[in-house]
PDB file of C-alpha atoms in Angstrom:
ATOM      1  CA  MET A   1      33.477  18.637  14.854  1.00 47.00           C
ATOM      2  CA  LYS A   2      34.097  15.413  16.864  1.00 49.00           C
ATOM      3  CA  LYS A   3      31.237  13.755  14.818  1.00 52.00           C
ATOM      4  CA  SER A   4      32.672  14.915  11.585  1.00 51.00           C
ATOM      5  CA  LEU A   5      36.150  13.554  12.476  1.00 43.00           C
ATOM      6  CA  LEU A   6      34.556  10.234  13.860  1.00 46.00           C
ATOM      7  CA  LEU A   7      32.567   9.742  10.690  1.00 48.00           C
ATOM      8  CA  ALA A   8      35.574  10.374   8.308  1.00 47.00           C
ATOM      9  CA  ALA A   9      37.803   8.140  10.167  1.00 45.00           C
ATOM     10  CA  ALA A  10      35.034   5.130  10.197  1.00 49.00           C
ATOM     11  CA  PHE A  11      34.381   5.775   6.141  1.00 47.00           C
ATOM     12  CA  GLY A  12      38.251   5.634   5.696  1.00 48.00           C
ATOM     13  CA  THR A  13      38.871   2.549   7.760  1.00 45.00           C
ATOM     14  CA  LEU A  14      36.111   0.485   5.925  1.00 47.00           C
ATOM     15  CA  PHE A  15      37.003   1.492   2.554  1.00 46.00           C
ATOM     16  CA  ALA A  16      40.735   0.971   2.931  1.00 43.00           C
ATOM     17  CA  ALA A  17      39.695  -2.611   4.277  1.00 44.00           C
ATOM     18  CA  ASN A  18      37.770  -3.330   1.391  1.00 45.00           C
ATOM     19  CA  ALA A  19      39.726  -2.021  -1.697  1.00 44.00           C
ATOM     20  CA  ASN A  20      38.774  -5.081  -3.873  1.00 44.00           C
ATOM     21  CA  ALA A  21      37.784  -5.560  -7.296  1.00 45.00           C
ATOM     22  CA  LYS A  22      34.451  -3.760  -8.330  1.00 49.00           C
ATOM     23  CA  ILE A  23      31.255  -6.088  -9.028  1.00 70.00           C
ATOM     24  CA  TRP A  24      28.322  -3.397  -8.961  1.00 86.00           C
ATOM     25  CA  HIS A  25      25.368  -5.538  -7.828  1.00 88.00           C
ATOM     26  CA  PRO A  26      22.359  -3.374  -7.395  1.00 95.00           C
ATOM     27  CA  TYR A  27      19.857  -3.976  -4.487  1.00 97.00           C
ATOM     28  CA  VAL A  28      16.538  -2.746  -2.675  1.00 98.00           C
ATOM     29  CA  GLY A  29      15.662  -3.638   0.584  1.00 98.00           C
ATOM     30  CA  VAL A  30      12.273  -2.835   2.942  1.00 98.00           C
ATOM     31  CA  ASP A  31      12.781  -3.215   6.794  1.00 98.00           C
ATOM     32  CA  TYR A  32      10.788  -2.914   9.960  1.00 98.00           C
ATOM     33  CA  VAL A  33      12.469  -0.787  12.364  1.00 98.00           C
ATOM     34  CA  TYR A  34      12.144  -0.743  16.423  1.00 97.00           C
ATOM     35  CA  ASN A  35      13.686   2.479  17.573  1.00 96.00           C
ATOM     36  CA  ASN A  36      14.199   3.597  21.530  1.00 95.00           C
ATOM     37  CA  ALA A  37      14.966   7.555  21.915  1.00 92.00           C
ATOM     38  CA  LYS A  38      16.746   9.278  24.588  1.00 91.00           C
ATOM     39  CA  TYR A  39      15.872  12.757  25.591  1.00 86.00           C
ATOM     40  CA  ASP A  40      18.015  15.509  26.907  1.00 80.00           C
ATOM     41  CA  SER A  41      15.535  17.449  28.698  1.00 76.00           C
ATOM     42  CA  PRO A  42      13.153  16.718  31.396  1.00 74.00           C
ATOM     43  CA  TYR A  43      10.437  18.658  29.410  1.00 74.00           C
ATOM     44  CA  ASP A  44      10.829  16.291  26.564  1.00 78.00           C
ATOM     45  CA  LYS A  45      10.835  13.045  28.588  1.00 73.00           C
ATOM     46  CA  GLN A  46       7.169  13.288  28.502  1.00 80.00           C
ATOM     47  CA  LEU A  47       6.982  12.348  25.138  1.00 87.00           C
ATOM     48  CA  ALA A  48       6.856   8.716  23.684  1.00 88.00           C
ATOM     49  CA  GLU A  49      10.316   6.944  23.552  1.00 90.00           C
ATOM     50  CA  GLN A  50       9.590   3.835  21.492  1.00 93.00           C
ATOM     51  CA  PHE A  51       8.917   3.902  17.707  1.00 95.00           C
ATOM     52  CA  ASN A  52       7.543   1.386  15.017  1.00 96.00           C
ATOM     53  CA  SER A  53       8.920   2.500  11.642  1.00 96.00           C
ATOM     54  CA  VAL A  54       9.167   1.273   8.258  1.00 98.00           C
ATOM     55  CA  SER A  55      12.464   1.799   5.910  1.00 98.00           C
ATOM     56  CA  GLY A  56      13.193   1.391   2.396  1.00 98.00           C
ATOM     57  CA  SER A  57      16.573   1.275   0.917  1.00 98.00           C
ATOM     58  CA  ILE A  58      18.350   0.971  -2.556  1.00 98.00           C
ATOM     59  CA  GLY A  59      22.150   0.071  -2.624  1.00 97.00           C
ATOM     60  CA  ILE A  60      25.053  -1.109  -4.943  1.00 96.00           C
ATOM     61  CA  LYS A  61      27.427  -3.305  -4.022  1.00 92.00           C
ATOM     62  CA  LEU A  62      30.930  -1.457  -4.893  1.00 91.00           C
ATOM     63  CA  THR A  63      33.555  -4.464  -3.836  1.00 89.00           C
ATOM     64  CA  THR A  64      33.190  -7.867  -2.769  1.00 84.00           C
ATOM     65  CA  ASN A  65      32.466  -6.530   0.800  1.00 88.00           C
ATOM     66  CA  LEU A  66      31.398  -3.183   0.459  1.00 94.00           C
ATOM     67  CA  ALA A  67      28.220  -1.377  -0.158  1.00 96.00           C
ATOM     68  CA  VAL A  68      26.717   2.078  -0.438  1.00 97.00           C
ATOM     69  CA  GLU A  69      22.951   2.235   0.754  1.00 97.00           C
ATOM     70  CA  ALA A  70      20.549   5.176   0.595  1.00 98.00           C
ATOM     71  CA  PHE A  71      17.598   4.631   2.674  1.00 98.00           C
ATOM     72  CA  TYR A  72      14.067   6.964   3.949  1.00 98.00           C
ATOM     73  CA  GLN A  73      12.476   5.937   7.349  1.00 98.00           C
ATOM     74  CA  GLN A  74       9.260   6.539   8.313  1.00 97.00           C
ATOM     75  CA  SER A  75       7.840   6.456  11.774  1.00 95.00           C
ATOM     76  CA  LEU A  76       3.985   5.816  13.071  1.00 92.00           C
ATOM     77  CA  ASP A  77       2.524   8.509  15.018  1.00 91.00           C
ATOM     78  CA  GLU A  78       3.468   7.365  18.597  1.00 91.00           C
ATOM     79  CA  ASN A  79       1.212   8.487  21.824  1.00 89.00           C
ATOM     80  CA  ASN A  80       1.888   9.240  25.112  1.00 86.00           C
ATOM     81  CA  THR A  81       0.242  10.876  28.383  1.00 82.00           C
ATOM     82  CA  ALA A  82       1.719  12.262  31.160  1.00 79.00           C
ATOM     83  CA  TYR A  83      -0.034  13.472  34.355  1.00 72.00           C
ATOM     84  CA  ASN A  84       0.848  16.277  36.668  1.00 64.00           C
ATOM     85  CA  THR A  85       1.396  14.578  40.090  1.00 51.00           C
ATOM     86  CA  GLN A  86       0.306  18.091  41.900  1.00 55.00           C
ATOM     87  CA  LEU A  87      -3.187  18.408  40.171  1.00 61.00           C
ATOM     88  CA  PRO A  88      -4.537  15.257  39.402  1.00 64.00           C
ATOM     89  CA  ASN A  89      -6.873  16.332  36.685  1.00 69.00           C
ATOM     90  CA  ASP A  90      -4.022  18.092  34.764  1.00 78.00           C
ATOM     91  CA  SER A  91      -2.142  16.348  31.635  1.00 83.00           C
ATOM     92  CA  VAL A  92      -0.267  16.664  28.555  1.00 86.00           C
ATOM     93  CA  ASP A  93      -1.227  14.384  25.770  1.00 88.00           C
ATOM     94  CA  SER A  94       1.876  14.095  23.053  1.00 90.00           C
ATOM     95  CA  SER A  95       2.145  12.488  20.061  1.00 93.00           C
ATOM     96  CA  VAL A  96       5.496  12.384  18.188  1.00 92.00           C
ATOM     97  CA  LYS A  97       6.598  11.056  14.875  1.00 93.00           C
ATOM     98  CA  PHE A  98      10.131  11.240  12.947  1.00 92.00           C
ATOM     99  CA  LYS A  99      11.073  10.752   9.440  1.00 96.00           C
ATOM    100  CA  ALA A 100      14.898  10.136   8.467  1.00 97.00           C
ATOM    101  CA  TYR A 101      16.968  10.033   5.304  1.00 98.00           C
ATOM    102  CA  GLY A 102      20.658   9.241   4.326  1.00 98.00           C
ATOM    103  CA  VAL A 103      23.414   6.942   3.555  1.00 98.00           C
ATOM    104  CA  ASP A 104      25.169   4.063   4.840  1.00 98.00           C
ATOM    105  CA  LEU A 105      28.322   1.801   4.042  1.00 98.00           C
ATOM    106  CA  VAL A 106      27.504  -1.456   4.820  1.00 97.00           C
ATOM    107  CA  SER A 107      30.659  -3.778   4.957  1.00 96.00           C
ATOM    108  CA  ASP A 108      30.079  -7.599   4.998  1.00 92.00           C
ATOM    109  CA  PHE A 109      33.980  -7.994   6.852  1.00 88.00           C
ATOM    110  CA  ILE A 110      32.791 -11.941   7.444  1.00 91.00           C
ATOM    111  CA  ASN A 111      31.336 -13.758   4.276  1.00 88.00           C
ATOM    112  CA  LEU A 112      30.441 -17.527   4.224  1.00 89.00           C
ATOM    113  CA  ASP A 113      28.197 -17.400   1.450  1.00 83.00           C
ATOM    114  CA  LYS A 114      25.117 -17.890   3.012  1.00 92.00           C
ATOM    115  CA  ILE A 115      25.541 -15.920   6.053  1.00 95.00           C
ATOM    116  CA  GLU A 116      27.423 -12.598   5.734  1.00 95.00           C
ATOM    117  CA  ILE A 117      28.568 -10.551   9.273  1.00 97.00           C
ATOM    118  CA  LEU A 118      28.100  -6.722   8.531  1.00 97.00           C
ATOM    119  CA  THR A 119      29.067  -3.294   9.985  1.00 97.00           C
ATOM    120  CA  SER A 120      27.847   0.131   8.815  1.00 98.00           C
ATOM    121  CA  VAL A 121      28.443   3.544   9.357  1.00 98.00           C
ATOM    122  CA  GLY A 122      26.514   6.163   7.917  1.00 98.00           C
ATOM    123  CA  VAL A 123      25.123   9.879   8.327  1.00 98.00           C
ATOM    124  CA  ALA A 124      21.166  10.752   8.056  1.00 97.00           C
ATOM    125  CA  GLN A 125      19.087  13.928   8.472  1.00 97.00           C
ATOM    126  CA  TYR A 126      16.244  13.329  11.065  1.00 96.00           C
ATOM    127  CA  SER A 127      13.032  15.423  11.584  1.00 95.00           C
ATOM    128  CA  ALA A 128      10.569  15.013  14.345  1.00 92.00           C
ATOM    129  CA  ASP A 129       7.230  16.273  14.548  1.00 93.00           C
ATOM    130  CA  VAL A 130       5.917  16.867  18.047  1.00 92.00           C
ATOM    131  CA  ASN A 131       2.210  17.708  19.124  1.00 92.00           C
ATOM    132  CA  ARG A 132       1.438  18.473  22.868  1.00 89.00           C
ATOM    133  CA  ASN A 133      -1.946  18.924  24.333  1.00 89.00           C
ATOM    134  CA  TYR A 134      -2.020  20.544  27.509  1.00 85.00           C
ATOM    135  CA  TYR A 135      -5.026  20.276  29.758  1.00 84.00           C
ATOM    136  CA  TYR A 136      -5.029  22.566  33.101  1.00 80.00           C
ATOM    137  CA  GLY A 137      -7.994  23.571  35.052  1.00 75.00           C
ATOM    138  CA  GLY A 138      -9.874  22.293  32.427  1.00 75.00           C
ATOM    139  CA  LYS A 139      -8.572  24.450  29.536  1.00 84.00           C
ATOM    140  CA  MET A 140      -6.687  22.934  26.708  1.00 85.00           C
ATOM    141  CA  MET A 141      -3.687  24.290  24.720  1.00 89.00           C
ATOM    142  CA  ASN A 142      -2.112  22.979  21.811  1.00 91.00           C
ATOM    143  CA  VAL A 143       1.866  23.135  21.069  1.00 90.00           C
ATOM    144  CA  LYS A 144       3.439  21.954  17.836  1.00 93.00           C
ATOM    145  CA  ASN A 145       7.319  21.754  17.005  1.00 90.00           C
ATOM    146  CA  THR A 146       9.069  20.255  14.682  1.00 93.00           C
ATOM    147  CA  TYR A 147      12.918  19.371  15.680  1.00 91.00           C
ATOM    148  CA  ASP A 148      15.519  18.718  12.961  1.00 94.00           C
ATOM    149  CA  GLY A 149      19.315  17.653  13.065  1.00 95.00           C
ATOM    150  CA  THR A 150      21.546  15.021  11.560  1.00 96.00           C
ATOM    151  CA  GLY A 151      22.569  11.701  12.862  1.00 96.00           C
ATOM    152  CA  VAL A 152      25.653   9.769  12.616  1.00 97.00           C
ATOM    153  CA  ARG A 153      24.802   6.123  12.665  1.00 97.00           C
ATOM    154  CA  PHE A 154      26.786   2.842  13.516  1.00 98.00           C
ATOM    155  CA  GLY A 155      25.517  -0.709  13.300  1.00 98.00           C
ATOM    156  CA  VAL A 156      26.236  -4.264  13.393  1.00 98.00           C
ATOM    157  CA  GLY A 157      24.225  -7.049  12.042  1.00 98.00           C
ATOM    158  CA  ALA A 158      23.903 -10.191   9.755  1.00 98.00           C
ATOM    159  CA  GLN A 159      22.154 -11.341   6.387  1.00 97.00           C
ATOM    160  CA  LEU A 160      21.030 -14.819   5.716  1.00 97.00           C
ATOM    161  CA  ASN A 161      21.289 -15.127   2.007  1.00 95.00           C
ATOM    162  CA  ILE A 162      18.496 -17.634   0.810  1.00 96.00           C
ATOM    163  CA  THR A 163      19.079 -17.778  -3.022  1.00 95.00           C
ATOM    164  CA  ASP A 164      21.505 -15.533  -4.868  1.00 90.00           C
ATOM    165  CA  SER A 165      18.816 -12.867  -4.981  1.00 94.00           C
ATOM    166  CA  ILE A 166      16.932 -12.878  -1.589  1.00 97.00           C
ATOM    167  CA  GLY A 167      18.628 -12.086   1.844  1.00 97.00           C
ATOM    168  CA  VAL A 168      17.004 -11.409   5.303  1.00 98.00           C
ATOM    169  CA  ARG A 169      19.061  -8.864   7.218  1.00 98.00           C
ATOM    170  CA  ALA A 170      18.990  -7.786  10.965  1.00 98.00           C
ATOM    171  CA  MET A 171      20.913  -4.999  12.245  1.00 98.00           C
ATOM    172  CA  ALA A 172      21.378  -3.158  15.596  1.00 98.00           C
ATOM    173  CA  ARG A 173      22.401   0.510  15.390  1.00 98.00           C
ATOM    174  CA  TYR A 174      23.534   3.029  17.614  1.00 98.00           C
ATOM    175  CA  VAL A 175      22.824   6.798  16.321  1.00 97.00           C
ATOM    176  CA  LEU A 176      24.136  10.181  18.001  1.00 95.00           C
ATOM    177  CA  THR A 177      22.089  12.926  16.772  1.00 93.00           C
ATOM    178  CA  ASP A 178      22.280  16.766  17.553  1.00 91.00           C
ATOM    179  CA  VAL A 179      18.150  16.877  16.934  1.00 89.00           C
ATOM    180  CA  GLU A 180      17.167  19.490  19.611  1.00 81.00           C
ATOM    181  CA  ALA A 181      15.117  17.164  21.567  1.00 80.00           C
ATOM    182  CA  ILE A 182      16.704  13.784  20.781  1.00 86.00           C
ATOM    183  CA  LYS A 183      20.230  12.773  22.109  1.00 87.00           C
ATOM    184  CA  ASP A 184      20.488   9.442  20.758  1.00 93.00           C
ATOM    185  CA  MET A 185      18.757   6.399  19.726  1.00 95.00           C
ATOM    186  CA  LYS A 186      19.284   2.721  19.747  1.00 97.00           C
ATOM    187  CA  GLU A 187      17.430   0.872  16.641  1.00 97.00           C
ATOM    188  CA  PHE A 188      16.668  -2.969  15.876  1.00 98.00           C
ATOM    189  CA  THR A 189      15.923  -3.857  12.211  1.00 98.00           C
ATOM    190  CA  VAL A 190      14.779  -6.709  10.313  1.00 98.00           C
ATOM    191  CA  GLY A 191      13.940  -7.038   6.761  1.00 98.00           C
ATOM    192  CA  LEU A 192      14.639  -8.274   3.230  1.00 98.00           C
ATOM    193  CA  ARG A 193      17.025  -7.636   0.299  1.00 97.00           C
ATOM    194  CA  TYR A 194      16.579  -8.338  -3.198  1.00 97.00           C
ATOM    195  CA  THR A 195      19.942  -8.232  -5.594  1.00 94.00           C
ATOM    196  CA  PHE A 196      19.569  -7.659  -8.913  1.00 91.00           C
TER     197      PHE A 196
END
């Protein structure tokens, strides 16, 4: 409930501050994304915390300084090994990969033509596939889980417009999730935008 109210307030603030004439410029983008995840339970802290991802997006600029952007993000498979401190030959090998898709509102609240200072707020659906191999007393047991949930995303960044069509964008985001294993994530992105 708190997330929904916070998101609604953020959307309203962005929209109210940006009610200018419509300009309707579509664009596409691709980003490299570095994620750092924070887990809720000690059981999940054996999993990898750092992820490398690729994200693709399509957007449309609705006003002179407000755009809506849909994205899809896919991480690489990240592995980690945790050892039992009491039984030296016992361990857990784990791998995690996640995907996300959603929508962001992006506002260039400072626009100096070549440089834009950006803020964003959005919502996304996250799904993490977790694979664990437990090694105890010379035996192996495999456990697989899929964790799903919603995330609310808040971002700040900048875009350098090299030409009228090509821009380089960098963003930092904080993602608050209700995914079973993941409490929140911090992410840093860098990529290109092409405006038609």
